[in-house]
């Protein structure tokens, strides 16, 4: 289908020409050649929306052999209960009635056919396999820069503000319209409870295609950017409340943090999202300041005696400890069992920092033993290591999740624990609260990126420098909230950027008759360096003094470890 001439100006990539003809392109959100995201105007709904399209030849036509392999009914659906079959029928019917999928005529030619099955969490969901599509797109997908926020980083930034709110986009992937080339890859064989077989094709992005998370992250970040440009400057901010604002996102969850009235801000953001065809139900907008219990990002935020704390639910805590208990009861523990235990630990700072540290050590010891004896993953570990693992399992099961405060208390000092190994380094910043150590921030980094082994003491020194650089954040926050500030300008901080709050660069404080000026160095993310280098016309081209590592220009140094070249605009 060729769009109307006004919908795809000649300067646009070829992917613009295969968008459905009811879409009129407003702007290009992201274009990597073979894959493009557009902001478009939908003439049928009279609303703006996001559309994604891939190049016509990105995925080859499916062969007869692959068609036979991927179009069979999924084993989970072959033994599905009547409840699951009924739920599946309802989901497909709702998608069809809302215009997100449509049924193809019987025996229609297909470029790729996938299967599906149903799972139940809070409600029944359809899981699409897309094995053939992902297999063909995998090499292209690896070239995409995926800058997804870490949950730990979002929690760290929330600590800098007093008021918090969150919203959840309903079926966020299905709010993004597909181009005609991408639609051809979404055909799905569906067997209803009555035994009828139908083939559905998606009009909107289904979860399961490997590019879906990348597309959603870019669309949500673009929507937040529009909000910052169109709404934030017009917001009435009292002179006494000219404070910074943080908006962050993790897939379809969006967080707003400010010094005051985060719920008012997120309600304005909700309207922007709805105008972009995202579905946001009123009950999915949560005022964390007023809710005694809020479920967010797999965590539970509780207001306890006026203070906010976060933890994991008893259900999640019990789930990973069931895995530990099952391994503890084995006579022989394999190297794969160790990975299963370590991997099941919730990836949040909700346990004692020493539990995570000890878990990493257990994994390191097991990996070293496996390499020394040239064992396979399915082989049992040595008896001494088995006994050590069982002692660690007992230790881990006895550890209960702690309630980690969102506030950083000035009366409790910050402590730093630094660790390094041959290939990695990291640090933990924690505080003592009552009888527990609670993690304030944790960071682990593969270092160096080109896998050159360095002296561990040197890497611990670098990790300590990073940790000290990080601790200035809560330090300046405590100063800001407890002492008079001369200047606190209003500033919006996008979710995928480093904190650039003016207080991190300079805080001018008056206390009695003394005046203190604090200036701190900023750490710069590698992603920011890479983006700045790509747009820097003065980028060095000298091979004698510079080298390229993982796509980033590095400056050669006398000690042999190249350092990233930071463009002047980032210095």
XYZ file of C-alpha atoms in Angstrom:
571
model
C 0.000 0.000 0.000
C 1.439 3.375 -0.994
C 0.629 6.320 1.244
C -0.638 9.627 -0.066
C 2.134 11.842 -1.533
C 1.784 14.383 1.270
C 2.396 11.638 3.833
C 5.927 10.763 2.738
C 8.102 13.642 1.520
C 11.000 12.551 -0.733
C 13.573 13.209 2.001
C 12.153 10.455 4.203
C 13.539 6.917 4.243
C 11.882 4.218 2.059
C 10.173 2.817 5.168
C 7.848 5.862 5.090
C 6.357 4.719 1.787
C 4.966 1.476 3.202
C 2.997 2.965 6.092
C -0.802 2.466 5.932
C -2.475 5.209 3.889
C -4.577 6.499 6.816
C -1.398 7.787 8.482
C 0.119 11.182 7.735
C 3.725 11.563 8.881
C 4.364 14.500 11.233
C 8.007 13.842 12.113
C 10.687 11.141 12.313
C 11.285 9.949 15.876
C 14.106 7.495 15.073
C 15.611 6.192 11.852
C 18.361 3.576 11.594
C 17.875 2.787 7.905
C 16.274 -0.637 8.096
C 13.974 0.437 10.964
C 12.114 3.722 11.480
C 9.744 5.181 14.076
C 7.426 7.995 12.984
C 5.104 10.383 14.767
C 1.990 10.354 12.579
C -1.556 11.677 12.414
C -4.197 8.952 12.255
C -7.039 10.176 10.014
C -9.443 7.522 11.327
C -9.092 8.462 15.004
C -8.096 12.146 14.485
C -5.246 11.644 16.963
C -1.487 11.529 16.821
C 0.177 8.140 17.143
C 3.514 6.391 16.797
C 4.146 4.111 13.827
C 7.042 1.714 13.252
C 8.178 0.142 9.995
C 11.069 -2.015 8.792
C 12.718 -2.336 5.408
C 11.009 -4.648 2.930
C 13.992 -7.016 2.753
C 14.896 -7.025 6.464
C 13.345 -10.483 6.937
C 13.238 -12.984 4.024
C 10.123 -14.942 3.134
C 9.477 -18.027 5.218
C 10.305 -21.385 3.635
C 7.894 -24.301 3.492
C 9.959 -26.181 6.074
C 9.968 -23.239 8.501
C 6.267 -22.646 7.902
C 5.505 -26.202 8.968
C 7.714 -25.831 12.041
C 6.397 -22.490 13.317
C 2.703 -22.712 12.393
C 1.940 -25.708 14.614
C -0.069 -25.274 17.781
C 2.099 -24.517 20.817
C 2.519 -27.411 23.271
C 1.142 -25.260 26.116
C -2.055 -24.620 24.163
C -2.312 -28.291 23.160
C -2.845 -29.153 26.828
C -4.555 -25.867 27.834
C -7.500 -25.951 30.233
C -10.979 -24.810 29.215
C -10.425 -21.652 31.270
C -7.253 -20.831 29.304
C -8.905 -21.554 25.954
C -11.866 -19.318 26.843
C -9.491 -16.552 27.963
C -7.548 -16.836 24.690
C -10.731 -16.592 22.620
C -11.773 -13.457 24.522
C -8.357 -11.789 24.100
C -8.276 -12.366 20.339
C -11.910 -11.221 20.015
C -11.188 -8.003 21.960
C -8.130 -7.282 19.804
C -10.169 -7.834 16.659
C -13.103 -5.678 17.795
C -10.743 -2.831 18.748
C -9.056 -2.929 15.338
C -5.644 -4.108 16.600
C -5.769 -7.369 14.622
C -7.763 -8.618 11.667
C -8.510 -12.107 10.388
C -6.995 -13.243 7.095
C -8.919 -15.314 4.549
C -8.240 -19.025 4.793
C -5.135 -20.191 2.881
C -3.747 -16.628 2.607
C -0.040 -16.519 1.645
C 2.152 -15.723 4.646
C 5.640 -14.325 5.047
C 5.888 -15.694 8.597
C 3.469 -17.551 10.856
C 3.897 -17.754 14.622
C 2.134 -19.581 17.430
C 1.095 -18.508 20.941
C 0.078 -19.698 24.380
C -1.697 -18.253 27.428
C -0.265 -17.510 30.878
C -1.982 -16.190 33.983
C -0.575 -13.680 36.435
C -2.920 -11.010 37.696
C -4.924 -11.821 34.571
C -4.652 -14.039 31.505
C -2.157 -12.865 28.871
C -1.274 -14.091 25.399
C 2.425 -14.858 24.881
C 3.509 -14.725 21.225
C 6.593 -16.714 20.255
C 7.751 -15.003 17.027
C 10.636 -17.491 16.839
C 11.149 -17.173 13.095
C 10.998 -13.365 13.091
C 13.368 -12.949 16.038
C 15.827 -15.404 14.508
C 15.980 -13.327 11.303
C 16.063 -9.930 13.043
C 18.552 -10.844 15.768
C 21.737 -9.671 14.032
C 20.113 -6.359 13.070
C 18.632 -5.871 16.524
C 22.059 -6.170 18.154
C 23.163 -3.036 16.294
C 20.517 -0.884 18.019
C 21.558 1.342 20.913
C 19.197 0.250 23.687
C 19.396 2.749 26.545
C 16.932 1.239 28.977
C 16.996 2.686 32.488
C 17.999 0.430 35.347
C 15.491 0.111 38.161
C 18.263 0.822 40.683
C 19.047 4.117 38.924
C 15.394 5.153 38.949
C 15.156 4.443 42.676
C 18.320 6.457 43.293
C 16.891 9.482 41.478
C 13.570 9.208 43.321
C 15.492 9.754 46.553
C 16.307 13.329 45.555
C 12.654 14.401 45.788
C 9.850 14.319 48.331
C 6.739 13.856 46.170
C 6.214 10.827 43.904
C 3.597 9.546 41.470
C 3.456 6.824 38.827
C 1.310 5.674 35.942
C 1.099 2.531 33.856
C 0.257 2.457 30.140
C -2.267 -0.267 29.333
C -1.107 -2.685 26.609
C 1.585 -0.159 25.697
C 3.017 -2.135 22.774
C -0.425 -2.407 21.194
C -0.700 1.395 21.106
C 1.995 1.589 18.389
C 0.848 1.197 14.770
C 2.709 -1.124 12.387
C 3.786 -0.434 8.826
C 2.759 -2.870 6.107
C 6.145 -4.640 5.962
C 6.155 -5.323 9.686
C 2.524 -6.463 9.644
C 3.445 -9.284 7.273
C 5.652 -10.766 10.015
C 2.909 -10.952 12.648
C 0.591 -13.615 11.208
C -0.468 -15.955 14.020
C -2.315 -19.295 13.806
C -5.105 -19.415 16.381
C -7.127 -22.514 17.255
C -10.302 -21.537 19.116
C -12.018 -23.601 21.764
C -14.526 -24.777 19.152
C -11.687 -26.211 17.036
C -11.820 -23.571 14.287
C -8.447 -22.457 12.929
C -7.920 -18.805 11.975
C -4.923 -16.679 11.028
C -4.742 -13.186 12.494
C -2.512 -10.294 11.420
C -1.603 -7.481 13.808
C -2.194 -3.801 12.968
C -0.409 -2.739 16.163
C 2.875 -3.788 17.771
C 2.558 -7.130 19.596
C 4.811 -7.956 22.509
C 7.265 -10.683 21.529
C 8.976 -9.274 18.435
C 12.555 -8.608 19.532
C 12.480 -4.963 18.405
C 9.354 -4.200 20.479
C 11.140 -3.075 23.704
C 13.468 -0.770 21.743
C 10.521 0.770 19.897
C 8.474 1.310 23.064
C 11.387 2.907 24.961
C 11.970 5.398 22.148
C 8.270 6.242 21.821
C 7.792 6.791 25.562
C 10.956 8.897 25.794
C 9.802 10.976 22.830
C 6.410 11.526 24.514
C 8.153 12.650 27.711
C 10.270 15.019 25.616
C 7.146 16.549 24.061
C 5.712 17.008 27.550
C 8.853 18.837 28.675
C 8.736 21.146 25.662
C 5.003 21.860 25.492
C 3.701 21.651 29.060
C 6.470 22.037 31.652
C 7.450 25.624 30.656
C 3.806 26.720 31.022
C 3.247 25.127 34.425
C 2.514 27.665 37.180
C 5.322 27.225 39.672
C 5.255 29.388 42.815
C 8.437 31.296 43.471
C 9.091 29.271 46.617
C 8.706 26.026 44.704
C 11.139 26.522 41.806
C 12.586 23.057 42.331
C 13.846 20.396 39.975
C 11.626 17.755 38.374
C 12.475 14.185 37.421
C 10.535 12.103 34.908
C 11.758 8.556 34.342
C 10.415 5.506 32.571
C 10.906 1.756 32.547
C 9.065 0.307 29.566
C 5.361 1.112 30.185
C 5.845 2.435 33.748
C 6.448 6.171 34.117
C 7.616 7.851 37.320
C 7.399 11.525 38.276
C 9.283 12.939 41.250
C 9.356 16.536 42.423
C 9.582 18.512 45.618
C 5.809 19.048 45.561
C 2.597 17.864 43.808
C 3.964 15.043 41.650
C 0.397 13.789 41.083
C -0.606 17.112 39.484
C 2.340 16.895 37.107
C 1.718 13.271 36.138
C -1.961 14.015 35.420
C -0.834 16.589 32.836
C 1.573 13.996 31.407
C -1.329 11.526 31.223
C -3.203 13.860 28.873
C -0.173 14.163 26.570
C 0.130 10.361 26.435
C -3.567 9.987 25.617
C -3.235 12.551 22.803
C -0.512 10.282 21.354
C -2.896 7.260 21.330
C -1.451 5.674 24.474
C -4.122 4.120 26.689
C -3.854 5.338 30.294
C -6.747 4.428 32.588
C -7.442 6.763 35.520
C -7.034 3.931 38.011
C -3.526 3.255 36.629
C -2.378 6.703 37.841
C -1.103 6.290 41.407
C -0.365 9.018 43.942
C 2.410 7.402 45.961
C 2.248 10.236 48.509
C -1.300 9.231 49.511
C -1.313 5.447 48.977
C -0.414 3.278 51.958
C 0.804 0.543 49.566
C 1.836 0.996 45.912
C 3.043 -1.750 43.565
C 5.608 -0.378 41.111
C 8.410 -1.931 39.018
C 7.982 -5.216 40.864
C 8.485 -3.445 44.194
C 6.131 -2.503 46.993
C 6.315 1.089 48.278
C 4.841 1.466 51.773
C 4.171 4.617 53.772
C 5.258 3.682 57.270
C 4.781 6.312 60.000
C 4.919 9.103 57.434
C 8.063 7.823 55.692
C 8.218 5.970 52.375
C 10.029 2.655 52.224
C 10.237 0.030 49.493
C 10.630 -3.725 49.652
C 9.522 -6.860 47.810
C 6.302 -8.646 48.584
C 6.248 -11.812 50.671
C 5.176 -13.674 47.533
C 8.278 -12.638 45.585
C 10.529 -13.318 48.550
C 9.079 -16.809 48.959
C 9.334 -17.542 45.225
C 13.122 -17.348 44.963
C 13.630 -19.052 48.326
C 11.627 -22.025 47.049
C 14.278 -22.364 44.343
C 16.998 -22.274 47.002
C 15.240 -24.867 49.148
C 14.889 -27.248 46.203
C 18.621 -27.013 45.445
C 19.518 -27.410 49.135
C 17.737 -30.764 49.184
C 19.788 -32.183 46.284
C 22.493 -34.760 46.926
C 24.576 -33.473 43.999
C 24.542 -29.783 43.101
C 25.545 -28.910 39.528
C 27.096 -25.712 38.199
C 23.792 -25.013 36.467
C 21.999 -25.224 39.829
C 24.273 -22.482 41.166
C 23.364 -20.194 38.272
C 19.691 -20.941 38.875
C 20.011 -19.917 42.524
C 21.973 -16.729 41.838
C 19.721 -15.734 38.934
C 16.544 -16.091 40.984
C 17.555 -13.395 43.513
C 15.339 -10.296 43.054
C 17.457 -7.639 41.316
C 16.685 -4.882 43.790
C 18.450 -3.403 46.810
C 16.008 -5.069 49.207
C 18.362 -7.390 51.060
C 21.470 -6.931 53.130
C 24.377 -5.792 50.887
C 26.392 -8.697 52.263
C 23.958 -11.248 50.831
C 24.578 -9.979 47.302
C 28.317 -9.708 47.866
C 28.506 -13.265 49.171
C 26.335 -14.501 46.287
C 28.738 -12.961 43.779
C 31.662 -14.627 45.549
C 29.935 -18.016 45.424
C 29.384 -17.588 41.680
C 33.014 -16.529 41.196
C 34.379 -19.543 43.110
C 32.124 -21.931 41.178
C 33.155 -20.425 37.845
C 36.830 -20.745 38.723
C 36.426 -24.395 39.761
C 34.497 -25.215 36.597
C 37.276 -23.725 34.456
C 40.020 -25.532 36.365
C 38.460 -28.990 36.032
C 37.024 -28.349 32.521
C 33.564 -29.408 33.685
C 30.241 -29.061 31.880
C 27.331 -27.123 33.361
C 25.442 -30.336 34.124
C 28.297 -31.893 36.157
C 28.259 -31.813 39.981
C 30.502 -29.441 41.918
C 33.202 -30.687 44.281
C 32.124 -31.794 47.802
C 33.813 -28.796 49.556
C 32.080 -26.347 47.215
C 28.778 -28.215 47.613
C 28.993 -27.835 51.404
C 29.824 -24.133 51.036
C 26.847 -23.598 48.718
C 24.481 -25.313 51.168
C 25.751 -23.052 53.954
C 25.185 -20.042 51.689
C 21.642 -21.245 50.899
C 20.790 -21.494 54.610
C 22.253 -18.010 55.112
C 20.230 -16.620 52.175
C 16.928 -18.207 53.243
C 17.304 -16.743 56.736
C 17.665 -13.231 55.285
C 14.394 -11.347 55.161
C 13.868 -8.433 52.773
C 14.498 -5.114 54.488
C 12.377 -1.984 54.200
C 14.636 0.438 52.365
C 13.794 4.112 52.965
C 13.333 6.394 49.984
C 14.778 9.170 52.153
C 18.480 9.385 52.953
C 18.825 10.168 56.637
C 21.452 12.765 57.607
C 21.971 11.231 61.060
C 23.150 7.917 59.563
C 26.506 8.013 57.793
C 27.026 6.679 54.273
C 29.396 3.714 53.988
C 31.137 2.464 50.848
C 32.103 -1.124 50.008
C 34.335 -1.565 46.957
C 35.104 -4.836 45.195
C 36.924 -5.864 42.020
C 37.786 -9.021 40.127
C 39.741 -9.806 36.986
C 37.043 -8.567 34.621
C 34.713 -6.435 36.719
C 34.492 -3.873 39.456
C 31.707 -2.395 41.530
C 30.720 -0.578 44.667
C 27.895 -0.467 47.191
C 26.814 2.606 49.145
C 24.776 1.732 52.221
C 23.450 3.157 55.475
C 22.675 1.670 58.841
C 18.961 1.827 59.704
C 18.034 0.288 63.019
C 19.616 -3.156 63.102
C 19.994 -3.521 59.301
C 22.331 -2.301 56.597
C 20.269 -1.003 53.673
C 21.657 -0.430 50.204
C 21.367 3.132 48.953
C 23.027 2.473 45.608
C 24.812 -0.386 43.877
C 26.776 -0.354 40.653
C 28.637 -3.133 38.846
C 30.644 -2.477 35.695
C 32.567 -4.681 33.286
C 35.958 -3.037 33.215
C 37.761 -2.428 30.984
C 35.430 -2.767 27.954
C 38.080 -4.348 25.725
C 38.620 -7.162 28.293
C 42.234 -6.280 29.081
C 43.134 -7.584 32.525
C 44.274 -4.874 34.939
C 45.683 -4.880 38.435
C 42.793 -5.411 40.849
C 44.048 -2.714 43.234
C 43.995 -0.219 40.362
C 40.392 -1.147 39.541
C 39.380 -0.872 43.195
C 40.820 2.617 43.190
C 38.736 3.492 40.124
C 35.630 1.971 41.758
C 36.269 4.018 44.897
C 36.518 7.163 42.798
C 33.175 6.366 41.157
C 31.602 5.684 44.558
C 32.867 8.945 46.048
C 31.621 10.787 42.976
C 28.200 9.213 43.465
C 27.918 9.976 47.197
C 28.036 13.702 46.482
C 24.442 13.351 45.171
C 22.816 12.567 48.537
C 25.265 14.923 50.288
C 24.148 17.899 48.222
C 20.543 16.762 48.519
C 20.756 16.815 52.314
C 22.364 20.255 52.174
C 19.671 21.501 49.815
C 16.783 20.287 51.935
C 18.136 21.327 55.336
C 19.799 24.695 54.645
C 18.782 27.895 52.815
C 19.567 27.903 49.113
C 20.276 31.094 47.193
C 19.263 29.740 43.793
C 17.162 26.672 42.932
C 16.024 26.961 39.293
C 13.232 24.763 37.913
C 14.687 22.093 35.668
C 13.251 19.060 33.882
C 15.438 15.933 33.838
C 14.562 13.358 31.136
C 14.447 9.718 32.164
C 17.351 8.499 29.987
C 19.847 11.218 30.963
C 22.245 11.514 33.836
C 21.238 13.818 36.669
C 22.167 17.283 35.534
C 20.666 19.151 38.435
C 22.365 22.443 38.962
C 22.969 21.535 42.584
C 25.391 18.827 41.462
C 27.584 21.456 39.803
C 27.419 24.202 42.383
C 25.612 24.740 45.657
C 25.930 28.133 47.287
C 24.939 27.838 50.929
C 24.576 30.385 53.674
C 24.837 29.177 57.249
C 24.979 31.940 59.863
C 27.809 34.225 58.687
C 29.740 31.608 56.700
C 29.407 30.999 52.958
C 30.422 27.644 51.474
C 30.836 26.927 47.776
C 30.808 23.289 46.697
C 31.934 22.218 43.230
C 32.003 18.586 42.164
C 33.117 16.649 39.127
C 30.447 14.980 37.002
C 30.699 11.410 35.740
C 29.756 11.031 32.076
C 27.915 7.993 30.719
C 29.534 6.073 27.843
C 26.259 6.374 25.909
C 26.435 10.171 26.253
C 30.072 10.139 25.076
C 29.192 7.971 22.072
C 26.289 10.205 21.061
C 28.391 13.346 21.461
C 31.239 11.840 19.410
C 28.863 10.995 16.563
C 27.823 14.665 16.360
C 31.286 16.193 16.909
C 32.836 17.535 13.658
C 36.161 17.990 15.498
C 36.512 14.311 16.408
C 40.230 13.317 16.281
C 41.274 11.154 13.321
C 44.861 10.536 14.483
C 45.463 6.746 14.582
C 48.816 7.216 16.312
C 47.343 8.783 19.443
C 43.741 7.543 19.288
C 42.005 4.163 18.910
C 38.396 2.960 18.594
C 37.002 0.515 21.184
C 33.359 -0.661 20.977
C 32.535 2.196 18.633
C 33.942 4.905 20.943
C 37.107 6.886 20.200
C 39.686 6.474 23.015
C 42.893 8.415 23.674
C 46.011 6.257 24.036
C 47.847 6.702 27.341
C 51.372 5.860 28.626
C 50.071 3.260 31.104
C 48.493 1.269 28.260
C 44.798 1.705 29.095
C 43.025 4.004 26.593
C 40.650 6.605 28.016
C 37.448 7.701 26.226
C 37.817 10.955 24.301
C 35.223 13.336 25.770
C 34.055 15.990 23.277
C 34.395 19.600 24.511
C 30.633 20.040 24.899
C 30.574 17.328 27.589
C 33.606 18.507 29.550
